[in-house]
């Protein structure tokens, strides 16, 4: 209901799952934690990151990121190195906004997801993109214990991170607009106690929240398929419906 609140916006009929639409494999392991030097990062300073595909970065969001770097001396922004042209262009645009391109660092694609999950632990705060959010990248960040700041738009793609944060029990990381997004990110970057409290909450929720309950998600999905099949067997036309939530631990 969070990621697609208006069924009328779709030609398809929707099966609404409780908690989250996003399946998460919580058996994924972590590789060896690299040092900052091994990851190509400076030894000190606050690390903002956004490992979204670079084509998701729009000027309005990049403006916010550059203001955050200016406001937090010594901080850096860690982005994905997915093509040389994007690296050149992003450094150029940082300079145009009064930020040294040297404060942008770029992480190469890794063949091992475990190693990618491990390096996320080197970062302090994930900054989401709009109007297309992080999707799998949100789940990676939260699974690695990395807080993520987002803001929800009107479309499915702009509400994914908000949906996952709700399912992780962290709705306070969802800003209503870009001004609030910037203010929230600034507060977390400049108030260590506030960021530590969010990190501790995410760590506590990891073992109990719906987002990381793969078995319960599976049962919800199976219930949706069963309802679809039963309706088809009765000769009924497709219709949107909501799956009833199953309690954690229920067989």
CSV table of C-alpha atoms in Angstrom, one decimal:
chain,number,residue,atom,x,y,z
A,1,UNK,CA,0.0,0.0,0.0
A,2,UNK,CA,2.9,2.4,0.4
A,3,UNK,CA,4.7,1.7,-2.9
A,4,UNK,CA,1.5,1.7,-4.9
A,5,UNK,CA,-1.3,3.4,-2.9
A,6,UNK,CA,-3.6,4.0,-5.8
A,7,UNK,CA,-4.7,0.8,-7.6
A,8,UNK,CA,-6.6,3.0,-10.1
A,9,UNK,CA,-3.3,4.2,-11.4
A,10,UNK,CA,-2.6,0.8,-12.8
A,11,UNK,CA,-4.2,-1.2,-15.6
A,12,UNK,CA,-3.3,-4.3,-13.7
A,13,UNK,CA,-5.2,-5.5,-10.6
A,14,UNK,CA,-3.0,-5.5,-7.6
A,15,UNK,CA,-2.4,-8.0,-4.8
A,16,UNK,CA,-1.4,-6.0,-1.8
A,17,UNK,CA,1.1,-7.7,0.4
A,18,UNK,CA,1.5,-6.8,4.1
A,19,UNK,CA,4.6,-4.9,5.1
A,20,UNK,CA,6.6,-5.0,1.9
A,21,UNK,CA,6.4,-6.0,-1.8
A,22,UNK,CA,10.2,-6.6,-1.8
A,23,UNK,CA,11.6,-10.1,-1.3
A,24,UNK,CA,14.9,-10.2,0.7
A,25,UNK,CA,17.3,-13.1,0.9
A,26,UNK,CA,18.5,-12.8,4.5
A,27,UNK,CA,20.9,-15.7,4.1
A,28,UNK,CA,23.4,-13.4,2.2
A,29,UNK,CA,26.8,-13.3,3.8
A,30,UNK,CA,29.3,-10.5,4.2
A,31,UNK,CA,32.8,-10.6,2.9
A,32,UNK,CA,35.9,-9.4,4.8
A,33,UNK,CA,35.6,-5.8,5.9
A,34,UNK,CA,38.2,-3.8,3.9
A,35,UNK,CA,40.1,-0.8,5.4
A,36,UNK,CA,39.2,2.6,4.1
A,37,UNK,CA,42.5,2.7,2.2
A,38,UNK,CA,41.8,-0.7,0.6
A,39,UNK,CA,38.4,0.7,-0.5
A,40,UNK,CA,40.0,3.8,-1.9
A,41,UNK,CA,38.6,6.2,0.7
A,42,UNK,CA,40.4,8.8,2.8
A,43,UNK,CA,41.3,7.7,6.3
A,44,UNK,CA,39.1,10.3,8.1
A,45,UNK,CA,35.9,12.2,7.4
A,46,UNK,CA,32.2,11.5,7.2
A,47,UNK,CA,31.3,9.3,4.3
A,48,UNK,CA,28.0,10.0,2.4
A,49,UNK,CA,27.3,7.4,-0.2
A,50,UNK,CA,24.8,6.7,-3.0
A,51,UNK,CA,25.5,3.4,-4.8
A,52,UNK,CA,22.6,3.9,-7.2
A,53,UNK,CA,23.2,3.7,-10.9
A,54,UNK,CA,24.6,7.1,-11.9
A,55,UNK,CA,21.8,7.7,-14.5
A,56,UNK,CA,19.5,8.1,-11.5
A,57,UNK,CA,21.3,11.3,-10.3
A,58,UNK,CA,19.4,14.4,-11.3
A,59,UNK,CA,20.7,18.0,-10.9
A,60,UNK,CA,18.2,18.9,-8.1
A,61,UNK,CA,19.4,16.0,-6.0
A,62,UNK,CA,23.0,16.6,-6.8
A,63,UNK,CA,22.6,20.2,-5.6
A,64,UNK,CA,21.5,18.9,-2.2
A,65,UNK,CA,24.4,16.5,-2.0
A,66,UNK,CA,26.9,19.3,-2.8
A,67,UNK,CA,25.4,21.6,-0.1
A,68,UNK,CA,25.8,18.8,2.4
A,69,UNK,CA,29.5,18.4,1.5
A,70,UNK,CA,30.0,22.1,1.9
A,71,UNK,CA,28.2,22.1,5.3
A,72,UNK,CA,30.2,19.2,6.6
A,73,UNK,CA,33.9,19.9,6.3
A,74,UNK,CA,36.1,16.9,5.5
A,75,UNK,CA,33.1,14.8,4.3
A,76,UNK,CA,33.2,12.9,1.1
A,77,UNK,CA,30.6,11.4,-1.3
A,78,UNK,CA,31.1,7.8,-2.4
A,79,UNK,CA,29.4,6.9,-5.7
A,80,UNK,CA,29.3,4.0,-8.1
A,81,UNK,CA,31.9,3.9,-10.8
A,82,UNK,CA,29.7,2.5,-13.6
A,83,UNK,CA,31.1,4.4,-16.5
A,84,UNK,CA,34.0,6.8,-17.2
A,85,UNK,CA,31.8,9.6,-18.7
A,86,UNK,CA,29.7,9.8,-15.6
A,87,UNK,CA,32.7,10.0,-13.3
A,88,UNK,CA,34.1,12.9,-15.4
A,89,UNK,CA,30.8,14.7,-15.6
A,90,UNK,CA,30.0,14.4,-11.9
A,91,UNK,CA,33.4,15.7,-10.9
A,92,UNK,CA,32.9,18.6,-13.3
A,93,UNK,CA,29.4,19.4,-11.9
A,94,UNK,CA,30.8,19.3,-8.3
A,95,UNK,CA,33.4,21.9,-9.3
A,96,UNK,CA,30.7,24.0,-10.9
A,97,UNK,CA,28.9,24.0,-7.5
A,98,UNK,CA,32.0,25.0,-5.6
A,99,UNK,CA,33.0,21.6,-4.3
A,100,UNK,CA,36.3,20.0,-5.2
A,101,UNK,CA,35.9,17.0,-7.5
A,102,UNK,CA,38.5,15.3,-5.3
A,103,UNK,CA,35.8,14.9,-2.6
A,104,UNK,CA,33.9,12.5,-4.9
A,105,UNK,CA,35.1,8.9,-4.7
A,106,UNK,CA,34.0,6.1,-7.0
A,107,UNK,CA,33.6,2.5,-6.1
A,108,UNK,CA,34.2,-0.1,-8.8
A,109,UNK,CA,31.6,-2.8,-9.4
A,110,UNK,CA,32.6,-6.0,-7.5
A,111,UNK,CA,32.1,-9.5,-8.7
A,112,UNK,CA,31.1,-10.6,-5.2
A,113,UNK,CA,27.9,-9.3,-3.5
A,114,UNK,CA,29.4,-10.4,-0.2
A,115,UNK,CA,32.3,-8.0,-0.7
A,116,UNK,CA,30.0,-5.2,-1.8
A,117,UNK,CA,27.9,-5.7,1.4
A,118,UNK,CA,31.0,-5.6,3.5
A,119,UNK,CA,32.3,-2.3,2.1
A,120,UNK,CA,28.9,-0.6,2.8
A,121,UNK,CA,30.0,-0.8,6.5
A,122,UNK,CA,32.6,1.8,5.8
A,123,UNK,CA,30.0,4.4,5.1
A,124,UNK,CA,28.0,6.6,7.5
A,125,UNK,CA,24.9,7.6,5.6
A,126,UNK,CA,23.2,6.6,2.3
A,127,UNK,CA,21.6,9.4,0.3
A,128,UNK,CA,18.8,8.2,-1.9
A,129,UNK,CA,18.0,9.5,-5.4
A,130,UNK,CA,14.7,10.9,-6.7
A,131,UNK,CA,12.5,10.5,-8.7
A,132,UNK,CA,13.9,7.0,-9.1
A,133,UNK,CA,14.8,5.6,-5.7
A,134,UNK,CA,17.3,2.9,-4.8
A,135,UNK,CA,15.6,-0.5,-5.0
A,136,UNK,CA,17.9,-3.5,-4.4
A,137,UNK,CA,20.5,-0.9,-3.3
A,138,UNK,CA,18.2,0.1,-0.5
A,139,UNK,CA,17.9,-3.5,0.7
A,140,UNK,CA,21.7,-3.9,0.5
A,141,UNK,CA,22.2,-0.8,2.6
A,142,UNK,CA,19.7,-1.7,5.3
A,143,UNK,CA,20.9,-5.3,5.4
A,144,UNK,CA,24.4,-4.0,6.0
A,145,UNK,CA,23.1,-1.8,8.8
A,146,UNK,CA,23.5,1.5,6.9
A,147,UNK,CA,20.9,4.2,7.5
A,148,UNK,CA,19.3,5.6,4.4
A,149,UNK,CA,17.6,9.0,3.9
A,150,UNK,CA,14.9,9.2,1.2
A,151,UNK,CA,11.8,11.2,0.2
A,152,UNK,CA,8.7,9.7,-1.5
A,153,UNK,CA,7.2,10.9,-4.7
A,154,UNK,CA,4.0,10.0,-6.5
A,155,UNK,CA,5.2,7.1,-8.6
A,156,UNK,CA,6.1,3.5,-7.8
A,157,UNK,CA,9.8,4.0,-8.5
A,158,UNK,CA,9.9,7.0,-6.2
A,159,UNK,CA,8.3,5.2,-3.3
A,160,UNK,CA,10.4,2.0,-3.1
A,161,UNK,CA,12.9,3.1,-0.5
A,162,UNK,CA,10.1,4.5,1.6
A,163,UNK,CA,8.3,1.2,1.5
A,164,UNK,CA,11.4,-0.7,2.6
A,165,UNK,CA,12.1,1.8,5.4
A,166,UNK,CA,8.6,1.3,6.7
A,167,UNK,CA,9.0,-2.4,6.7
A,168,UNK,CA,12.3,-2.0,8.5
A,169,UNK,CA,10.6,0.0,11.2
A,170,UNK,CA,12.4,3.3,10.3
A,171,UNK,CA,9.8,5.7,8.9
A,172,UNK,CA,11.6,8.6,10.5
A,173,UNK,CA,14.2,8.4,7.7
A,174,UNK,CA,11.5,9.3,5.1
A,175,UNK,CA,11.4,13.0,4.4
A,176,UNK,CA,8.2,14.6,3.0
A,177,UNK,CA,10.1,16.8,0.5
A,178,UNK,CA,13.6,17.6,-0.6
A,179,UNK,CA,14.1,20.5,1.8
A,180,UNK,CA,13.3,18.1,4.7
A,181,UNK,CA,15.5,15.4,3.1
A,182,UNK,CA,18.4,17.9,3.2
A,183,UNK,CA,17.8,18.9,6.7
A,184,UNK,CA,17.5,15.3,7.9
A,185,UNK,CA,20.7,14.3,6.2
A,186,UNK,CA,22.5,17.3,7.7
A,187,UNK,CA,21.3,16.6,11.2
A,188,UNK,CA,22.4,12.9,11.0
A,189,UNK,CA,25.8,14.0,9.6
A,190,UNK,CA,26.4,16.6,12.3
A,191,UNK,CA,24.8,14.9,15.3
A,192,UNK,CA,26.7,11.7,16.0
A,193,UNK,CA,24.3,10.7,18.8
A,194,UNK,CA,21.3,10.9,16.5
A,195,UNK,CA,23.0,8.9,13.8
A,196,UNK,CA,24.2,6.3,16.3
A,197,UNK,CA,20.6,6.0,17.7
A,198,UNK,CA,19.3,5.3,14.2
A,199,UNK,CA,22.0,2.7,13.5
A,200,UNK,CA,21.3,1.0,16.8
A,201,UNK,CA,17.6,0.9,16.0
A,202,UNK,CA,18.3,-0.6,12.6
A,203,UNK,CA,20.5,-3.2,14.2
A,204,UNK,CA,17.8,-4.2,16.7
A,205,UNK,CA,15.1,-4.3,14.0
A,206,UNK,CA,17.2,-6.6,11.8
A,207,UNK,CA,16.1,-9.7,13.7
A,208,UNK,CA,12.5,-8.8,14.1
A,209,UNK,CA,11.2,-6.5,11.4
A,210,UNK,CA,9.1,-7.7,8.5
A,211,UNK,CA,11.6,-6.6,5.9
A,212,UNK,CA,14.1,-9.2,7.0
A,213,UNK,CA,11.6,-12.0,7.6
A,214,UNK,CA,12.0,-14.0,4.4
A,215,UNK,CA,9.8,-16.9,5.6
A,216,UNK,CA,6.8,-14.6,6.4
A,217,UNK,CA,7.2,-12.8,3.1
A,218,UNK,CA,7.1,-16.2,1.3
A,219,UNK,CA,3.9,-17.2,3.1
A,220,UNK,CA,2.3,-13.9,2.2
A,221,UNK,CA,3.2,-14.3,-1.4
A,222,UNK,CA,1.9,-17.9,-1.4
A,223,UNK,CA,-1.4,-16.6,0.0
A,224,UNK,CA,-1.7,-14.1,-2.8
A,225,UNK,CA,-1.1,-16.8,-5.4
A,226,UNK,CA,-3.7,-19.1,-3.7
A,227,UNK,CA,-6.3,-16.3,-3.8
A,228,UNK,CA,-5.6,-15.6,-7.4
A,229,UNK,CA,-6.0,-19.3,-8.3
A,230,UNK,CA,-9.2,-19.7,-6.3
A,231,UNK,CA,-10.7,-16.7,-8.0
A,232,UNK,CA,-9.8,-18.1,-11.4
A,233,UNK,CA,-11.2,-21.5,-10.5
A,234,UNK,CA,-14.5,-19.8,-9.7
A,235,UNK,CA,-14.5,-18.0,-13.0
A,236,UNK,CA,-14.2,-14.6,-11.4
A,237,UNK,CA,-12.4,-11.7,-13.2
A,238,UNK,CA,-9.2,-10.4,-11.7
A,239,UNK,CA,-9.7,-7.9,-8.9
A,240,UNK,CA,-7.4,-6.1,-6.5
A,241,UNK,CA,-7.3,-7.5,-3.0
A,242,UNK,CA,-5.3,-7.4,0.2
A,243,UNK,CA,-3.5,-10.3,1.7
A,244,UNK,CA,-4.1,-10.7,5.5
A,245,UNK,CA,-1.0,-10.4,7.5
A,246,UNK,CA,0.5,-13.5,9.0
A,247,UNK,CA,2.1,-13.4,12.5
A,248,UNK,CA,5.8,-13.8,12.8
A,249,UNK,CA,6.7,-17.4,13.7
A,250,UNK,CA,3.3,-18.8,12.7
A,251,UNK,CA,3.7,-22.2,10.9
